[in-house]
């Protein structure tokens, strides 16, 4: 097992040469997650345009984890710090603000991805801390995160509002990824009910999931936090994923990374 002391975590601004390598990681993201149109249009641009908010972990010459965050203005008319549309809308706001010169007021994490060979070793705690520290260095007191609970797919029909109330005997969240955030000093604030949206034809959903999509109604899919709503007569299905807003103080030392 790799010693975490051998792993180096820095921002991409400090190591820009690694930007082209951050997708070398073998991850566990479901195929459909990459079909969010905003992911296709904007997410891949984040490390190049916001490198000071993005972090990368290496074990020797191997890239083993990445973390993305973005700044946005949460006080403009029609905006808030933790919007219902979560991941999707803060991504749009961040790029609009950059183009229009709006000063950011808060930062939001977008993802932390750990190579499958490095899962379960505590690296996720250090990646959360590294993103929090990166945001703090840019002058933010808070790092928000629209968290995708990693075990929610096991209970896809349970409302997220009920899921986040599940606790272990020690009082910590039952969900492993929410537990990482809470142990790192984060507080669970509320559900983002429409954080990511993926829409496609039935043929596309069959390709993405390997399922027949041959009936109307809610269809459970591998890796889905909620079912997909299928409409045969209209030849489409839509997945609307809820996430969970978590608030971190950048001044906290909980789970501090290296």
C-alpha positions as MATLAB code, in Angstrom:
seq = 'XXXXXXXXXXXXXXXXXXXXXXXXXXXXXXXXXXXXXXXXXXXXXXXXXXXXXXXXXXXXXXXXXXXXXXXXXXXXXXXXXXXXXXXXXXXXXXXXXXXXXXXXXXXXXXXXXXXXXXXXXXXXXXXXXXXXXXXXXXXXXXXXXXXXXXXXXXXXXXXXXXXXXXXXXXXXXXXXXXXXXXXXXXXXXXXXXXXXXXXXXXXXXXXXXXXXXXXXXXXXXXXXXXXXXXXXXXXXXXXXXXXXXXXXXXXXXXXXXX';
ca = [
       0.000    0.000    0.000;
       1.306    3.423   -0.984;
       2.376    5.735    1.822;
       0.331    8.940    1.587;
       3.421   10.862    2.649;
       4.847   10.067   -0.787;
       1.912   11.709   -2.555;
       2.302   15.346   -3.573;
      -0.774   17.565   -3.892;
      -0.537   21.017   -5.470;
      -2.640   23.357   -7.565;
      -2.473   23.129  -11.338;
      -1.281   26.736  -11.323;
       1.833   25.497   -9.533;
       2.278   22.511  -11.853;
       0.723   23.498  -15.195;
       2.602   20.746  -16.963;
       0.231   18.215  -15.391;
      -2.918   19.772  -16.860;
      -2.799   17.522  -19.914;
      -2.458   14.432  -17.713;
      -5.269   14.838  -15.191;
      -7.569   12.506  -17.111;
      -5.114    9.604  -16.984;
      -6.918    8.504  -13.822;
      -8.973    5.305  -13.912;
     -12.242    6.429  -12.339;
     -15.650    5.045  -11.414;
     -17.875    7.721  -12.964;
     -20.895    6.203  -14.782;
     -20.897    6.764  -18.546;
     -24.050    8.890  -18.509;
     -22.466   11.430  -16.144;
     -20.275   12.668  -18.980;
     -23.332   13.280  -21.151;
     -24.438   16.340  -19.196;
     -24.223   19.004  -21.908;
     -22.617   21.490  -19.544;
     -19.936   18.926  -18.727;
     -19.190   18.647  -22.420;
     -19.181   22.395  -23.010;
     -17.590   23.863  -19.897;
     -16.290   21.316  -17.413;
     -13.277   20.324  -19.516;
     -12.264   24.003  -19.675;
     -12.125   24.431  -15.890;
      -8.514   23.283  -15.267;
      -7.187   25.532  -18.023;
      -9.117   28.646  -17.004;
      -9.159   28.227  -13.208;
      -5.886   26.393  -12.463;
      -5.414   28.182   -9.153;
      -8.653   26.548   -7.916;
      -7.826   23.049   -9.193;
      -5.563   20.519   -7.507;
      -3.695   17.435   -8.650;
      -2.110   14.584   -6.706;
       0.846   12.554   -7.905;
       2.601    9.461   -6.628;
       5.991    9.757   -8.204;
       5.296   10.321  -11.896;
       1.760    8.932  -11.711;
      -1.286   11.206  -11.532;
      -3.550    9.630   -8.904;
      -6.240   12.229   -8.136;
      -7.675   15.513   -9.341;
      -9.962   18.117   -7.809;
     -11.728   21.017   -9.517;
     -13.301   24.141   -8.060;
     -14.507   27.448   -9.505;
     -15.309   30.954   -8.218;
     -18.599   32.700   -8.921;
     -20.624   35.722   -7.852;
     -23.511   34.624   -5.631;
     -25.005   38.068   -4.920;
     -26.123   39.146   -8.370;
     -29.877   39.323   -8.965;
     -31.405   35.879   -9.277;
     -28.438   34.103   -7.718;
     -27.639   32.482   -4.392;
     -24.744   30.610   -2.837;
     -26.406   27.181   -2.957;
     -28.828   27.093   -5.899;
     -31.278   24.277   -6.586;
     -29.576   23.594   -9.917;
     -26.316   23.017   -8.110;
     -23.413   21.754  -10.195;
     -24.851   22.787  -13.553;
     -25.696   26.373  -12.745;
     -22.592   27.331  -10.747;
     -20.511   26.133  -13.683;
     -22.438   28.470  -15.994;
     -22.225   31.348  -13.530;
     -18.457   30.985  -13.137;
     -17.785   31.254  -16.858;
     -20.299   34.065  -17.328;
     -18.687   35.993  -14.491;
     -15.239   35.580  -15.989;
     -16.431   36.805  -19.377;
     -18.298   39.793  -17.913;
     -15.761   40.726  -15.264;
     -18.040   40.057  -12.280;
     -16.047   39.762   -9.078;
     -16.485   36.330   -7.443;
     -17.891   36.159   -3.942;
     -17.592   32.437   -3.223;
     -15.965   29.272   -4.528;
     -17.568   25.925   -5.243;
     -15.945   22.532   -5.663;
     -16.986   20.608   -8.775;
     -15.376   17.213   -8.405;
     -12.780   15.130   -6.665;
     -11.757   12.008   -8.557;
      -9.429    9.401   -7.084;
      -7.776    6.683   -9.150;
      -9.392    3.333   -8.350;
      -6.039    1.943   -7.170;
      -5.904    4.651   -4.485;
      -9.441    4.458   -3.124;
      -9.873    3.636    0.547;
      -6.481    4.995    1.617;
      -7.541    8.351    3.032;
      -6.457   10.372    0.005;
      -9.935   11.875   -0.384;
      -9.559   13.702    2.955;
      -6.365   15.344    1.729;
      -7.944   16.303   -1.593;
     -10.847   18.035    0.173;
      -8.356   19.913    2.335;
      -6.275   20.874   -0.709;
      -9.297   22.326   -2.525;
     -10.295   24.212    0.600;
      -6.795   25.621    0.975;
      -6.652   26.598   -2.704;
      -9.890   28.557   -2.348;
      -8.586   30.185    0.826;
      -5.466   31.368   -0.965;
      -7.718   33.141   -3.471;
      -9.338   35.094   -0.643;
     -12.450   32.992   -0.018;
     -13.623   32.259    3.519;
     -15.922   29.490    2.297;
     -15.749   26.588   -0.119;
     -19.115   25.171   -1.093;
     -19.583   21.743   -2.665;
     -22.555   20.159   -4.477;
     -21.642   16.684   -3.261;
     -22.631   13.525   -5.152;
     -23.136   10.928   -2.364;
     -21.282    7.807   -3.449;
     -23.665    5.217   -1.984;
     -26.962    6.881   -2.937;
     -27.178    4.706   -6.067;
     -27.938    1.782   -3.748;
     -31.186    3.518   -2.729;
     -32.271    5.311   -5.913;
     -35.950    5.639   -4.974;
     -35.306    7.152   -1.560;
     -35.635   10.959   -1.630;
     -32.291   12.646   -1.111;
     -33.746   14.645    1.776;
     -34.370   11.346    3.599;
     -31.073    9.830    2.526;
     -28.938   12.573    4.056;
     -30.605   12.044    7.430;
     -29.266    8.497    7.653;
     -26.576    8.254   10.336;
     -24.227    5.685   11.758;
     -24.117    4.896   15.461;
     -21.358    7.481   15.897;
     -23.605   10.214   14.470;
     -21.683   10.606   11.222;
     -23.467   10.346    7.852;
     -24.061    6.817    6.617;
     -22.890    7.837    3.148;
     -19.096    7.456    2.798;
     -18.509   10.601    0.731;
     -20.685   12.815    2.889;
     -18.812   11.367    5.861;
     -15.493   12.469    4.331;
     -16.790   16.024    4.023;
     -18.186   16.138    7.559;
     -14.982   14.737    9.034;
     -13.117   17.444    7.111;
     -15.163   20.086    8.907;
     -17.963   20.522    6.361;
     -21.601   21.033    7.281;
     -24.456   19.525    5.295;
     -26.717   22.419    4.339;
     -29.461   21.290    1.950;
     -30.324   19.298   -1.150;
     -29.715   20.638   -4.658;
     -32.671   18.817   -6.278;
     -31.720   19.441   -9.908;
     -27.938   19.602   -9.755;
     -27.221   17.758  -13.014;
     -29.508   16.993  -15.951;
     -28.875   14.449  -18.680;
     -31.439   14.101  -21.469;
     -31.231   11.828  -24.472;
     -33.073    9.637  -26.907;
     -33.963    6.108  -25.882;
     -31.283    4.804  -28.231;
     -28.702    6.930  -26.447;
     -29.807    5.711  -23.021;
     -29.641    2.119  -24.218;
     -26.074    2.738  -25.344;
     -25.071    4.489  -22.112;
     -26.586    1.906  -19.777;
     -27.099   -1.352  -21.666;
     -30.736   -1.372  -20.524;
     -33.713   -1.826  -22.901;
     -35.644    1.358  -22.020;
     -38.793   -0.336  -23.278;
     -41.371    0.979  -20.827;
     -42.716    4.291  -19.611;
     -41.991    5.623  -16.161;
     -39.064    5.565  -13.783;
     -36.175    3.263  -14.665;
     -33.325    2.520  -12.287;
     -29.894    2.606  -13.917;
     -26.440    1.486  -12.744;
     -24.793    4.338  -10.862;
     -27.903    6.514  -10.911;
     -28.734    8.354   -7.702;
     -32.370    8.501   -8.798;
     -34.316    6.744  -11.563;
     -34.456    8.026  -15.124;
     -37.880    9.195  -16.354;
     -38.663    7.436  -19.650;
     -41.311    8.485  -22.223;
     -41.670    5.914  -25.003;
     -44.115    7.883  -27.143;
     -41.748   10.844  -27.245;
     -38.562    8.745  -27.602;
     -36.627   10.377  -24.798;
     -35.557    9.875  -21.200;
     -34.343   12.419  -18.661;
     -32.163   11.998  -15.601;
     -32.274   14.814  -13.025;
     -29.693   14.209  -10.336;
     -29.921   15.659   -6.840;
     -26.732   16.552   -5.013;
     -26.108   17.789   -1.485;
     -24.752   21.218   -0.656;
     -21.933   21.108    1.876;
     -20.253   24.213    3.306;
     -16.585   24.275    4.319;
     -14.714   27.043    6.070;
     -11.365   27.647    4.418;
     -10.050   28.630    7.859;
     -10.617   25.122    9.220;
      -7.653   22.854    9.842;
      -9.738   19.647    9.872;
      -8.297   17.051    7.527;
      -5.475   19.390    6.531;
      -3.531   18.041    3.570;
       0.098   18.148    2.652;
];
